[in-house]
Amino acid sequence: MAGTSTHTHTVWMPEAFAVTGAWPVPSVDATMPPHRILIVDDSRTFREAAARFLSRHPDMVVVGHASSGEDALSQTDRLRPDLVLMDLTMPGMNG
């Protein structure tokens, strides 16, 4: 038959998602401090969305935002984050 497809797609998801409709939040080791994250992107919209997403995870805390590579370097020196989430293609100095 023309125009029909016999391909099927299998999508894996945690059982908790299938039951509740929500992605599970990983358990947090209360003895460990949260991971400190610096978000670097020239898009304010992305920085804000990433911060909202990460705020849902109790083992992560956003310690700063930067809109350029230069600003990221100075904030990294000052804030000492555990992780830098950085855009790879920004004007000027990029990731």
mmCIF file with all atom_site columns, C-alpha atoms in Angstrom:
data_model
loop_
_atom_site.group_PDB
_atom_site.id
_atom_site.type_symbol
_atom_site.label_atom_id
_atom_site.label_alt_id
_atom_site.label_comp_id
_atom_site.label_asym_id
_atom_site.label_entity_id
_atom_site.label_seq_id
_atom_site.pdbx_PDB_ins_code
_atom_site.Cartn_x
_atom_site.Cartn_y
_atom_site.Cartn_z
_atom_site.occupancy
_atom_site.B_iso_or_equiv
_atom_site.pdbx_formal_charge
_atom_site.auth_seq_id
_atom_site.auth_comp_id
_atom_site.auth_asym_id
_atom_site.auth_atom_id
_atom_site.pdbx_PDB_model_num
ATOM 1  C CA . MET A 1 1  ? 0.000  0.000  0.000  1.00 0.00 ? 1  MET A CA 1
ATOM 2  C CA . ALA A 1 2  ? 1.387  3.370  -0.953 1.00 0.00 ? 2  ALA A CA 1
ATOM 3  C CA . GLY A 1 3  ? 1.752  5.926  1.808  1.00 0.00 ? 3  GLY A CA 1
ATOM 4  C CA . THR A 1 4  ? 1.582  3.513  4.748  1.00 0.00 ? 4  THR A CA 1
ATOM 5  C CA . SER A 1 5  ? 4.377  2.736  7.163  1.00 0.00 ? 5  SER A CA 1
ATOM 6  C CA . THR A 1 6  ? 5.051  -0.463 9.038  1.00 0.00 ? 6  THR A CA 1
ATOM 7  C CA . HIS A 1 7  ? 7.738  1.032  11.267 1.00 0.00 ? 7  HIS A CA 1
ATOM 8  C CA . THR A 1 8  ? 7.150  1.022  14.997 1.00 0.00 ? 8  THR A CA 1
ATOM 9  C CA . HIS A 1 9  ? 9.003  3.018  17.592 1.00 0.00 ? 9  HIS A CA 1
ATOM 10 C CA . THR A 1 10 ? 9.799  1.865  21.086 1.00 0.00 ? 10 THR A CA 1
ATOM 11 C CA . VAL A 1 11 ? 10.352 4.531  23.682 1.00 0.00 ? 11 VAL A CA 1
ATOM 12 C CA . TRP A 1 12 ? 11.887 3.597  27.021 1.00 0.00 ? 12 TRP A CA 1
ATOM 13 C CA . MET A 1 13 ? 10.615 5.377  30.067 1.00 0.00 ? 13 MET A CA 1
ATOM 14 C CA . PRO A 1 14 ? 10.920 4.669  33.771 1.00 0.00 ? 14 PRO A CA 1
ATOM 15 C CA . GLU A 1 15 ? 8.077  2.628  35.195 1.00 0.00 ? 15 GLU A CA 1
ATOM 16 C CA . ALA A 1 16 ? 7.301  5.497  37.575 1.00 0.00 ? 16 ALA A CA 1
ATOM 17 C CA . PHE A 1 17 ? 6.656  7.775  34.579 1.00 0.00 ? 17 PHE A CA 1
ATOM 18 C CA . ALA A 1 18 ? 4.295  5.275  32.997 1.00 0.00 ? 18 ALA A CA 1
ATOM 19 C CA . VAL A 1 19 ? 2.335  5.030  36.261 1.00 0.00 ? 19 VAL A CA 1
ATOM 20 C CA . THR A 1 20 ? 2.369  8.656  37.447 1.00 0.00 ? 20 THR A CA 1
ATOM 21 C CA . GLY A 1 21 ? 3.035  10.645 34.271 1.00 0.00 ? 21 GLY A CA 1
ATOM 22 C CA . ALA A 1 22 ? 5.983  12.405 35.962 1.00 0.00 ? 22 ALA A CA 1
ATOM 23 C CA . TRP A 1 23 ? 9.704  11.776 35.671 1.00 0.00 ? 23 TRP A CA 1
ATOM 24 C CA . PRO A 1 24 ? 11.103 10.456 38.940 1.00 0.00 ? 24 PRO A CA 1
ATOM 25 C CA . VAL A 1 25 ? 13.341 12.747 40.962 1.00 0.00 ? 25 VAL A CA 1
ATOM 26 C CA . PRO A 1 26 ? 16.509 10.924 42.007 1.00 0.00 ? 26 PRO A CA 1
ATOM 27 C CA . SER A 1 27 ? 16.987 10.362 45.695 1.00 0.00 ? 27 SER A CA 1
ATOM 28 C CA . VAL A 1 28 ? 19.298 12.778 47.419 1.00 0.00 ? 28 VAL A CA 1
ATOM 29 C CA . ASP A 1 29 ? 22.084 11.856 49.823 1.00 0.00 ? 29 ASP A CA 1
ATOM 30 C CA . ALA A 1 30 ? 21.515 14.352 52.639 1.00 0.00 ? 30 ALA A CA 1
ATOM 31 C CA . THR A 1 31 ? 25.155 14.077 53.677 1.00 0.00 ? 31 THR A CA 1
ATOM 32 C CA . MET A 1 32 ? 26.406 15.433 50.346 1.00 0.00 ? 32 MET A CA 1
ATOM 33 C CA . PRO A 1 33 ? 26.235 19.149 49.518 1.00 0.00 ? 33 PRO A CA 1
ATOM 34 C CA . PRO A 1 34 ? 24.311 20.031 46.342 1.00 0.00 ? 34 PRO A CA 1
ATOM 35 C CA . HIS A 1 35 ? 26.161 20.330 43.036 1.00 0.00 ? 35 HIS A CA 1
ATOM 36 C CA . ARG A 1 36 ? 26.900 24.016 42.347 1.00 0.00 ? 36 ARG A CA 1
ATOM 37 C CA . ILE A 1 37 ? 26.139 24.972 38.724 1.00 0.00 ? 37 ILE A CA 1
ATOM 38 C CA . LEU A 1 38 ? 26.999 28.022 36.619 1.00 0.00 ? 38 LEU A CA 1
ATOM 39 C CA . ILE A 1 39 ? 24.824 28.474 33.494 1.00 0.00 ? 39 ILE A CA 1
ATOM 40 C CA . VAL A 1 40 ? 26.497 30.245 30.547 1.00 0.00 ? 40 VAL A CA 1
ATOM 41 C CA . ASP A 1 41 ? 24.500 31.111 27.422 1.00 0.00 ? 41 ASP A CA 1
ATOM 42 C CA . ASP A 1 42 ? 23.927 34.247 25.380 1.00 0.00 ? 42 ASP A CA 1
ATOM 43 C CA . SER A 1 43 ? 20.187 33.449 25.400 1.00 0.00 ? 43 SER A CA 1
ATOM 44 C CA . ARG A 1 44 ? 18.481 34.781 28.514 1.00 0.00 ? 44 ARG A CA 1
ATOM 45 C CA . THR A 1 45 ? 15.479 32.576 27.734 1.00 0.00 ? 45 THR A CA 1
ATOM 46 C CA . PHE A 1 46 ? 17.656 29.452 27.807 1.00 0.00 ? 46 PHE A CA 1
ATOM 47 C CA . ARG A 1 47 ? 19.436 30.489 31.018 1.00 0.00 ? 47 ARG A CA 1
ATOM 48 C CA . GLU A 1 48 ? 16.114 31.039 32.771 1.00 0.00 ? 48 GLU A CA 1
ATOM 49 C CA . ALA A 1 49 ? 14.609 27.771 31.473 1.00 0.00 ? 49 ALA A CA 1
ATOM 50 C CA . ALA A 1 50 ? 17.699 25.775 32.480 1.00 0.00 ? 50 ALA A CA 1
ATOM 51 C CA . ALA A 1 51 ? 17.624 27.331 35.963 1.00 0.00 ? 51 ALA A CA 1
ATOM 52 C CA . ARG A 1 52 ? 13.923 26.436 36.366 1.00 0.00 ? 52 ARG A CA 1
ATOM 53 C CA . PHE A 1 53 ? 14.616 22.847 35.259 1.00 0.00 ? 53 PHE A CA 1
ATOM 54 C CA . LEU A 1 54 ? 17.615 22.434 37.550 1.00 0.00 ? 54 LEU A CA 1
ATOM 55 C CA . SER A 1 55 ? 15.746 23.945 40.519 1.00 0.00 ? 55 SER A CA 1
ATOM 56 C CA . ARG A 1 56 ? 13.507 20.857 40.516 1.00 0.00 ? 56 ARG A CA 1
ATOM 57 C CA . HIS A 1 57 ? 16.450 18.707 41.525 1.00 0.00 ? 57 HIS A CA 1
ATOM 58 C CA . PRO A 1 58 ? 17.255 19.050 45.224 1.00 0.00 ? 58 PRO A CA 1
ATOM 59 C CA . ASP A 1 59 ? 20.855 17.937 44.689 1.00 0.00 ? 59 ASP A CA 1
ATOM 60 C CA . MET A 1 60 ? 21.600 20.854 42.332 1.00 0.00 ? 60 MET A CA 1
ATOM 61 C CA . VAL A 1 61 ? 21.797 24.586 42.942 1.00 0.00 ? 61 VAL A CA 1
ATOM 62 C CA . VAL A 1 62 ? 22.400 27.271 40.313 1.00 0.00 ? 62 VAL A CA 1
ATOM 63 C CA . VAL A 1 63 ? 25.011 29.621 41.767 1.00 0.00 ? 63 VAL A CA 1
ATOM 64 C CA . GLY A 1 64 ? 25.220 32.012 38.822 1.00 0.00 ? 64 GLY A CA 1
ATOM 65 C CA . HIS A 1 65 ? 24.427 32.987 35.246 1.00 0.00 ? 65 HIS A CA 1
ATOM 66 C CA . ALA A 1 66 ? 26.696 34.428 32.575 1.00 0.00 ? 66 ALA A CA 1
ATOM 67 C CA . SER A 1 67 ? 25.893 35.680 29.079 1.00 0.00 ? 67 SER A CA 1
ATOM 68 C CA . SER A 1 68 ? 29.427 35.549 27.643 1.00 0.00 ? 68 SER A CA 1
ATOM 69 C CA . GLY A 1 69 ? 32.608 33.526 27.856 1.00 0.00 ? 69 GLY A CA 1
ATOM 70 C CA . GLU A 1 70 ? 34.448 36.450 29.437 1.00 0.00 ? 70 GLU A CA 1
ATOM 71 C CA . ASP A 1 71 ? 31.801 36.810 32.154 1.00 0.00 ? 71 ASP A CA 1
ATOM 72 C CA . ALA A 1 72 ? 31.876 33.027 32.679 1.00 0.00 ? 72 ALA A CA 1
ATOM 73 C CA . LEU A 1 73 ? 35.629 33.114 33.395 1.00 0.00 ? 73 LEU A CA 1
ATOM 74 C CA . SER A 1 74 ? 35.299 35.816 36.052 1.00 0.00 ? 74 SER A CA 1
ATOM 75 C CA . GLN A 1 75 ? 32.269 34.140 37.652 1.00 0.00 ? 75 GLN A CA 1
ATOM 76 C CA . THR A 1 76 ? 34.002 30.757 37.662 1.00 0.00 ? 76 THR A CA 1
ATOM 77 C CA . ASP A 1 77 ? 36.941 32.271 39.553 1.00 0.00 ? 77 ASP A CA 1
ATOM 78 C CA . ARG A 1 78 ? 34.606 33.971 42.032 1.00 0.00 ? 78 ARG A CA 1
ATOM 79 C CA . LEU A 1 79 ? 31.896 31.305 42.493 1.00 0.00 ? 79 LEU A CA 1
ATOM 80 C CA . ARG A 1 80 ? 33.900 28.079 42.082 1.00 0.00 ? 80 ARG A CA 1
ATOM 81 C CA . PRO A 1 81 ? 31.020 25.988 40.624 1.00 0.00 ? 81 PRO A CA 1
ATOM 82 C CA . ASP A 1 82 ? 31.235 22.193 40.432 1.00 0.00 ? 82 ASP A CA 1
ATOM 83 C CA . LEU A 1 83 ? 29.765 22.254 36.915 1.00 0.00 ? 83 LEU A CA 1
ATOM 84 C CA . VAL A 1 84 ? 29.572 24.848 34.144 1.00 0.00 ? 84 VAL A CA 1
ATOM 85 C CA . LEU A 1 85 ? 26.679 24.350 31.707 1.00 0.00 ? 85 LEU A CA 1
ATOM 86 C CA . MET A 1 86 ? 27.916 26.329 28.701 1.00 0.00 ? 86 MET A CA 1
ATOM 87 C CA . ASP A 1 87 ? 26.725 27.132 25.186 1.00 0.00 ? 87 ASP A CA 1
ATOM 88 C CA . LEU A 1 88 ? 29.373 26.099 22.664 1.00 0.00 ? 88 LEU A CA 1
ATOM 89 C CA . THR A 1 89 ? 28.583 28.795 20.086 1.00 0.00 ? 89 THR A CA 1
ATOM 90 C CA . MET A 1 90 ? 28.356 32.286 21.523 1.00 0.00 ? 90 MET A CA 1
ATOM 91 C CA . PRO A 1 91 ? 29.565 35.578 20.039 1.00 0.00 ? 91 PRO A CA 1
ATOM 92 C CA . GLY A 1 92 ? 33.100 36.506 21.087 1.00 0.00 ? 92 GLY A CA 1
ATOM 93 C CA . MET A 1 93 ? 34.597 33.913 23.404 1.00 0.00 ? 93 MET A CA 1
ATOM 94 C CA . ASN A 1 94 ? 32.461 30.756 23.380 1.00 0.00 ? 94 ASN A CA 1
ATOM 95 C CA . GLY A 1 95 ? 32.435 27.335 25.034 1.00 0.00 ? 95 GLY A CA 1
#
